[in-house]
Short mmCIF file of the C-alpha atoms (twelve columns), coordinates in Angstrom:
data_MODEL
# 
_entry.id   MODEL 
# 
loop_
_atom_site.group_PDB 
_atom_site.id 
_atom_site.type_symbol 
_atom_site.label_atom_id 
_atom_site.label_alt_id 
_atom_site.label_comp_id 
_atom_site.label_asym_id 
_atom_site.label_seq_id 
_atom_site.Cartn_x 
_atom_site.Cartn_y 
_atom_site.Cartn_z 
_atom_site.pdbx_PDB_model_num 
ATOM 1   C CA . UNK A 1   -20.082 -7.879  7.386   1 
ATOM 2   C CA . UNK A 2   -23.418 -9.414  6.354   1 
ATOM 3   C CA . UNK A 3   -27.136 -8.951  6.516   1 
ATOM 4   C CA . UNK A 4   -27.644 -12.003 8.735   1 
ATOM 5   C CA . UNK A 5   -26.186 -12.591 12.158  1 
ATOM 6   C CA . UNK A 6   -22.729 -14.152 12.239  1 
ATOM 7   C CA . UNK A 7   -20.778 -15.639 15.116  1 
ATOM 8   C CA . UNK A 8   -17.508 -13.866 15.787  1 
ATOM 9   C CA . UNK A 9   -14.320 -15.981 16.060  1 
ATOM 10  C CA . UNK A 10  -13.917 -15.212 19.773  1 
ATOM 11  C CA . UNK A 11  -17.513 -16.485 20.529  1 
ATOM 12  C CA . UNK A 12  -17.358 -19.664 18.490  1 
ATOM 13  C CA . UNK A 13  -17.645 -23.016 20.234  1 
ATOM 14  C CA . UNK A 14  -17.820 -26.685 19.285  1 
ATOM 15  C CA . UNK A 15  -17.724 -27.622 15.588  1 
ATOM 16  C CA . UNK A 16  -17.827 -23.952 14.501  1 
ATOM 17  C CA . UNK A 17  -14.793 -23.134 16.488  1 
ATOM 18  C CA . UNK A 18  -12.863 -26.103 15.025  1 
ATOM 19  C CA . UNK A 19  -13.880 -25.039 11.476  1 
ATOM 20  C CA . UNK A 20  -12.881 -21.430 12.198  1 
ATOM 21  C CA . UNK A 21  -9.488  -22.708 13.342  1 
ATOM 22  C CA . UNK A 22  -9.055  -24.600 10.068  1 
ATOM 23  C CA . UNK A 23  -9.819  -21.601 7.803   1 
ATOM 24  C CA . UNK A 24  -8.054  -18.816 9.646   1 
ATOM 25  C CA . UNK A 25  -5.596  -16.520 8.101   1 
ATOM 26  C CA . UNK A 26  -3.135  -14.161 9.737   1 
ATOM 27  C CA . UNK A 27  -4.214  -12.919 13.206  1 
ATOM 28  C CA . UNK A 28  -7.022  -15.374 13.430  1 
ATOM 29  C CA . UNK A 29  -8.841  -13.729 10.465  1 
ATOM 30  C CA . UNK A 30  -11.785 -15.599 8.948   1 
ATOM 31  C CA . UNK A 31  -13.062 -14.370 5.523   1 
ATOM 32  C CA . UNK A 32  -16.625 -13.037 5.703   1 
ATOM 33  C CA . UNK A 33  -17.726 -15.434 2.999   1 
ATOM 34  C CA . UNK A 34  -16.940 -18.250 5.382   1 
ATOM 35  C CA . UNK A 35  -18.209 -16.482 8.494   1 
ATOM 36  C CA . UNK A 36  -21.620 -15.962 6.853   1 
ATOM 37  C CA . UNK A 37  -22.074 -19.710 7.219   1 
ATOM 38  C CA . UNK A 38  -21.570 -19.633 10.994  1 
ATOM 39  C CA . UNK A 39  -25.115 -20.371 12.001  1 
ATOM 40  C CA . UNK A 40  -24.891 -23.580 9.993   1 
ATOM 41  C CA . UNK A 41  -21.333 -24.947 10.353  1 
ATOM 42  C CA . UNK A 42  -22.171 -27.921 8.138   1 
ATOM 43  C CA . UNK A 43  -22.827 -25.441 5.312   1 
ATOM 44  C CA . UNK A 44  -19.463 -23.863 5.838   1 
ATOM 45  C CA . UNK A 45  -17.797 -27.233 5.760   1 
ATOM 46  C CA . UNK A 46  -19.491 -28.041 2.445   1 
ATOM 47  C CA . UNK A 47  -18.496 -24.667 0.882   1 
ATOM 48  C CA . UNK A 48  -14.909 -24.939 1.982   1 
ATOM 49  C CA . UNK A 49  -14.558 -28.479 0.702   1 
ATOM 50  C CA . UNK A 50  -15.826 -27.439 -2.707  1 
ATOM 51  C CA . UNK A 51  -13.616 -24.305 -2.845  1 
ATOM 52  C CA . UNK A 52  -10.553 -26.210 -1.792  1 
ATOM 53  C CA . UNK A 53  -10.938 -29.043 -4.239  1 
ATOM 54  C CA . UNK A 54  -12.081 -26.984 -7.214  1 
ATOM 55  C CA . UNK A 55  -9.458  -24.323 -6.855  1 
ATOM 56  C CA . UNK A 56  -6.613  -25.527 -4.623  1 
ATOM 57  C CA . UNK A 57  -5.941  -29.229 -5.231  1 
ATOM 58  C CA . UNK A 58  -2.804  -30.835 -6.604  1 
ATOM 59  C CA . UNK A 59  -4.940  -32.882 -8.969  1 
ATOM 60  C CA . UNK A 60  -5.819  -29.809 -11.022 1 
ATOM 61  C CA . UNK A 61  -3.830  -29.329 -14.246 1 
ATOM 62  C CA . UNK A 62  -5.075  -25.892 -15.377 1 
ATOM 63  C CA . UNK A 63  -2.688  -23.297 -13.942 1 
ATOM 64  C CA . UNK A 64  -3.987  -21.986 -10.644 1 
ATOM 65  C CA . UNK A 65  -3.493  -18.367 -11.771 1 
ATOM 66  C CA . UNK A 66  -5.821  -19.008 -14.747 1 
ATOM 67  C CA . UNK A 67  -8.413  -20.634 -12.588 1 
ATOM 68  C CA . UNK A 68  -8.363  -17.375 -10.632 1 
ATOM 69  C CA . UNK A 69  -8.741  -15.455 -13.895 1 
ATOM 70  C CA . UNK A 70  -11.936 -17.459 -14.507 1 
ATOM 71  C CA . UNK A 71  -13.049 -16.672 -10.952 1 
ATOM 72  C CA . UNK A 72  -12.595 -12.975 -11.394 1 
ATOM 73  C CA . UNK A 73  -14.247 -13.104 -14.795 1 
ATOM 74  C CA . UNK A 74  -17.340 -14.991 -13.567 1 
ATOM 75  C CA . UNK A 75  -17.538 -12.714 -10.484 1 
ATOM 76  C CA . UNK A 76  -17.355 -9.635  -12.649 1 
ATOM 77  C CA . UNK A 77  -20.142 -10.961 -14.904 1 
ATOM 78  C CA . UNK A 78  -22.216 -11.515 -11.744 1 
ATOM 79  C CA . UNK A 79  -21.344 -8.010  -10.421 1 
ATOM 80  C CA . UNK A 80  -19.848 -9.533  -7.297  1 
ATOM 81  C CA . UNK A 81  -17.308 -6.990  -6.191  1 
ATOM 82  C CA . UNK A 82  -16.398 -9.038  -3.074  1 
ATOM 83  C CA . UNK A 83  -15.164 -11.996 -5.074  1 
ATOM 84  C CA . UNK A 84  -13.551 -9.800  -7.769  1 
ATOM 85  C CA . UNK A 85  -11.427 -8.001  -5.230  1 
ATOM 86  C CA . UNK A 86  -10.471 -11.163 -3.262  1 
ATOM 87  C CA . UNK A 87  -9.597  -13.256 -6.305  1 
ATOM 88  C CA . UNK A 88  -7.901  -10.479 -8.246  1 
ATOM 89  C CA . UNK A 89  -5.547  -9.992  -5.332  1 
ATOM 90  C CA . UNK A 90  -4.935  -13.714 -5.342  1 
ATOM 91  C CA . UNK A 91  -4.431  -13.699 -9.122  1 
ATOM 92  C CA . UNK A 92  -1.827  -10.922 -8.848  1 
ATOM 93  C CA . UNK A 93  0.045   -12.830 -6.178  1 
ATOM 94  C CA . UNK A 94  0.119   -16.047 -8.224  1 
ATOM 95  C CA . UNK A 95  0.844   -14.355 -11.490 1 
ATOM 96  C CA . UNK A 96  3.753   -12.297 -10.202 1 
ATOM 97  C CA . UNK A 97  3.320   -9.795  -13.028 1 
ATOM 98  C CA . UNK A 98  1.436   -6.673  -11.909 1 
ATOM 99  C CA . UNK A 99  1.112   -5.112  -15.384 1 
ATOM 100 C CA . UNK A 100 -0.168  -8.278  -16.995 1 
ATOM 101 C CA . UNK A 101 -2.632  -8.756  -14.145 1 
ATOM 102 C CA . UNK A 102 -3.909  -5.273  -14.553 1 
ATOM 103 C CA . UNK A 103 -4.311  -5.729  -18.269 1 
ATOM 104 C CA . UNK A 104 -6.312  -8.902  -17.691 1 
ATOM 105 C CA . UNK A 105 -8.516  -7.040  -15.228 1 
ATOM 106 C CA . UNK A 106 -9.026  -4.173  -17.717 1 
ATOM 107 C CA . UNK A 107 -10.143 -6.649  -20.372 1 
ATOM 108 C CA . UNK A 108 -12.476 -8.272  -17.895 1 
ATOM 109 C CA . UNK A 109 -14.006 -4.943  -16.904 1 
ATOM 110 C CA . UNK A 110 -14.440 -4.101  -20.580 1 
ATOM 111 C CA . UNK A 111 -16.129 -7.506  -21.129 1 
ATOM 112 C CA . UNK A 112 -13.536 -8.167  -23.818 1 
ATOM 113 C CA . UNK A 113 -11.480 -11.254 -23.006 1 
ATOM 114 C CA . UNK A 114 -9.875  -11.050 -26.469 1 
ATOM 115 C CA . UNK A 115 -8.033  -7.916  -25.340 1 
ATOM 116 C CA . UNK A 116 -6.402  -9.718  -22.410 1 
ATOM 117 C CA . UNK A 117 -2.741  -10.943 -22.606 1 
ATOM 118 C CA . UNK A 118 -3.781  -14.565 -22.682 1 
ATOM 119 C CA . UNK A 119 -3.425  -17.526 -25.052 1 
ATOM 120 C CA . UNK A 120 -6.307  -18.002 -27.555 1 
ATOM 121 C CA . UNK A 121 -7.305  -21.266 -25.840 1 
ATOM 122 C CA . UNK A 122 -7.625  -19.308 -22.542 1 
ATOM 123 C CA . UNK A 123 -9.749  -16.626 -24.199 1 
ATOM 124 C CA . UNK A 124 -11.957 -19.440 -25.554 1 
ATOM 125 C CA . UNK A 125 -12.320 -20.880 -22.049 1 
ATOM 126 C CA . UNK A 126 -13.487 -17.462 -20.876 1 
ATOM 127 C CA . UNK A 127 -16.045 -17.472 -23.620 1 
ATOM 128 C CA . UNK A 128 -17.358 -20.921 -22.399 1 
ATOM 129 C CA . UNK A 129 -17.453 -19.516 -18.817 1 
ATOM 130 C CA . UNK A 130 -19.462 -16.544 -19.921 1 
ATOM 131 C CA . UNK A 131 -22.037 -18.783 -21.686 1 
ATOM 132 C CA . UNK A 132 -22.269 -21.093 -18.645 1 
ATOM 133 C CA . UNK A 133 -22.718 -18.009 -16.321 1 
ATOM 134 C CA . UNK A 134 -25.161 -15.984 -18.378 1 
ATOM 135 C CA . UNK A 135 -27.028 -18.556 -20.582 1 
ATOM 136 C CA . UNK A 136 -26.249 -22.020 -19.237 1 
ATOM 137 C CA . UNK A 137 -28.891 -23.732 -21.371 1 
ATOM 138 C CA . UNK A 138 -27.150 -22.375 -24.537 1 
ATOM 139 C CA . UNK A 139 -23.982 -24.460 -23.945 1 
ATOM 140 C CA . UNK A 140 -23.757 -27.277 -26.439 1 
ATOM 141 C CA . UNK A 141 -21.523 -30.272 -27.107 1 
ATOM 142 C CA . UNK A 142 -19.958 -28.169 -29.905 1 
ATOM 143 C CA . UNK A 143 -18.624 -25.771 -27.286 1 
ATOM 144 C CA . UNK A 144 -16.904 -28.658 -25.494 1 
ATOM 145 C CA . UNK A 145 -15.511 -29.895 -28.767 1 
ATOM 146 C CA . UNK A 146 -14.109 -26.426 -29.442 1 
ATOM 147 C CA . UNK A 147 -12.297 -26.471 -26.136 1 
ATOM 148 C CA . UNK A 148 -10.842 -29.845 -27.033 1 
ATOM 149 C CA . UNK A 149 -9.690  -28.541 -30.386 1 
ATOM 150 C CA . UNK A 150 -8.015  -25.610 -28.596 1 
ATOM 151 C CA . UNK A 151 -5.881  -28.097 -26.633 1 
ATOM 152 C CA . UNK A 152 -7.769  -28.684 -23.407 1 
ATOM 153 C CA . UNK A 153 -8.074  -32.302 -22.203 1 
ATOM 154 C CA . UNK A 154 -11.439 -33.395 -20.878 1 
ATOM 155 C CA . UNK A 155 -10.253 -33.220 -17.294 1 
ATOM 156 C CA . UNK A 156 -9.183  -29.704 -17.855 1 
ATOM 157 C CA . UNK A 157 -12.550 -28.872 -19.308 1 
ATOM 158 C CA . UNK A 158 -14.075 -30.287 -16.132 1 
ATOM 159 C CA . UNK A 159 -11.897 -27.960 -14.058 1 
ATOM 160 C CA . UNK A 160 -12.976 -24.942 -16.105 1 
ATOM 161 C CA . UNK A 161 -16.602 -25.990 -15.748 1 
ATOM 162 C CA . UNK A 162 -16.322 -26.538 -11.990 1 
ATOM 163 C CA . UNK A 163 -14.514 -23.215 -11.294 1 
ATOM 164 C CA . UNK A 164 -17.154 -21.467 -13.284 1 
ATOM 165 C CA . UNK A 165 -19.976 -23.198 -11.403 1 
ATOM 166 C CA . UNK A 166 -18.290 -22.660 -8.029  1 
ATOM 167 C CA . UNK A 167 -17.953 -18.992 -8.478  1 
ATOM 168 C CA . UNK A 168 -21.568 -18.517 -9.484  1 
ATOM 169 C CA . UNK A 169 -22.413 -20.305 -6.231  1 
ATOM 170 C CA . UNK A 170 -19.962 -18.155 -4.187  1 
ATOM 171 C CA . UNK A 171 -21.184 -14.944 -5.903  1 
ATOM 172 C CA . UNK A 172 -24.809 -15.776 -4.950  1 
ATOM 173 C CA . UNK A 173 -23.842 -16.538 -1.377  1 
ATOM 174 C CA . UNK A 174 -22.167 -13.180 -1.097  1 
ATOM 175 C CA . UNK A 175 -24.701 -11.036 -2.979  1 
ATOM 176 C CA . UNK A 176 -27.708 -12.719 -1.401  1 
ATOM 177 C CA . UNK A 177 -26.488 -12.240 2.149   1 
ATOM 178 C CA . UNK A 178 -24.698 -8.899  1.917   1 
ATOM 179 C CA . UNK A 179 -21.089 -9.926  2.595   1 
ATOM 180 C CA . UNK A 180 -18.634 -7.157  2.528   1 
ATOM 181 C CA . UNK A 181 -14.827 -7.226  2.500   1 
ATOM 182 C CA . UNK A 182 -14.637 -5.256  5.760   1 
ATOM 183 C CA . UNK A 183 -12.085 -6.956  8.046   1 
ATOM 184 C CA . UNK A 184 -11.008 -9.418  5.383   1 
ATOM 185 C CA . UNK A 185 -7.381  -9.860  4.243   1 
ATOM 186 C CA . UNK A 186 -7.521  -9.961  0.459   1 
ATOM 187 C CA . UNK A 187 -5.638  -12.451 -1.797  1 
ATOM 188 C CA . UNK A 188 -5.056  -15.251 0.661   1 
ATOM 189 C CA . UNK A 189 -5.766  -18.905 -0.313  1 
ATOM 190 C CA . UNK A 190 -5.063  -22.433 0.912   1 
ATOM 191 C CA . UNK A 191 -2.019  -24.374 -0.308  1 
ATOM 192 C CA . UNK A 192 -2.411  -26.747 -3.267  1 
ATOM 193 C CA . UNK A 193 -2.595  -30.160 -1.685  1 
ATOM 194 C CA . UNK A 194 -4.637  -33.401 -1.511  1 
ATOM 195 C CA . UNK A 195 -5.122  -32.997 2.243   1 
ATOM 196 C CA . UNK A 196 -8.749  -32.173 2.995   1 
ATOM 197 C CA . UNK A 197 -7.652  -30.682 6.388   1 
ATOM 198 C CA . UNK A 198 -5.313  -28.195 4.692   1 
ATOM 199 C CA . UNK A 199 -7.644  -25.168 4.703   1 
ATOM 200 C CA . UNK A 200 -5.589  -22.476 6.312   1 
ATOM 201 C CA . UNK A 201 -5.337  -19.195 4.342   1 
ATOM 202 C CA . UNK A 202 -1.812  -17.867 3.801   1 
# 
């Protein structure tokens, strides 16, 4: 599951056990990206809080399925197959349109967002995400203004920024510690809510 030691669900005690119980999916499953934090439960807690609030909070205005598109895009740019597979499965579930989802993935794999069945503003957001992922110092105020002109409000631009930044963090967690999808259930996610305790994966 990873290149470092992890604590299995059945061996967890104390704070780690309580955190595992909060992030479990069906059958007590804990995703390996969370389990890799098991030697430092406070690190898991920080990761999950960021993930929950950036991607699964009712305060977000950008459609959740498009936030997942950005996650798959950034993960693909970073060659993180773990996050691509997890979040593409989630994207398909949220989108409810298999053919459109596959077309989006094909465009991502071709590194050609313009070929995806997306609105021009969404394609522009993917361009911003690519710059922020590959050449963060190249992003300028003009790029933010372009997103505004495309119709995004500043709070939505913040969401796009945070999802892009979060996935680069998650990708490096996975790639740097050798997480695999072995034993994971793909495509699950927390509910959209304001409740910081609502972490369960369904």
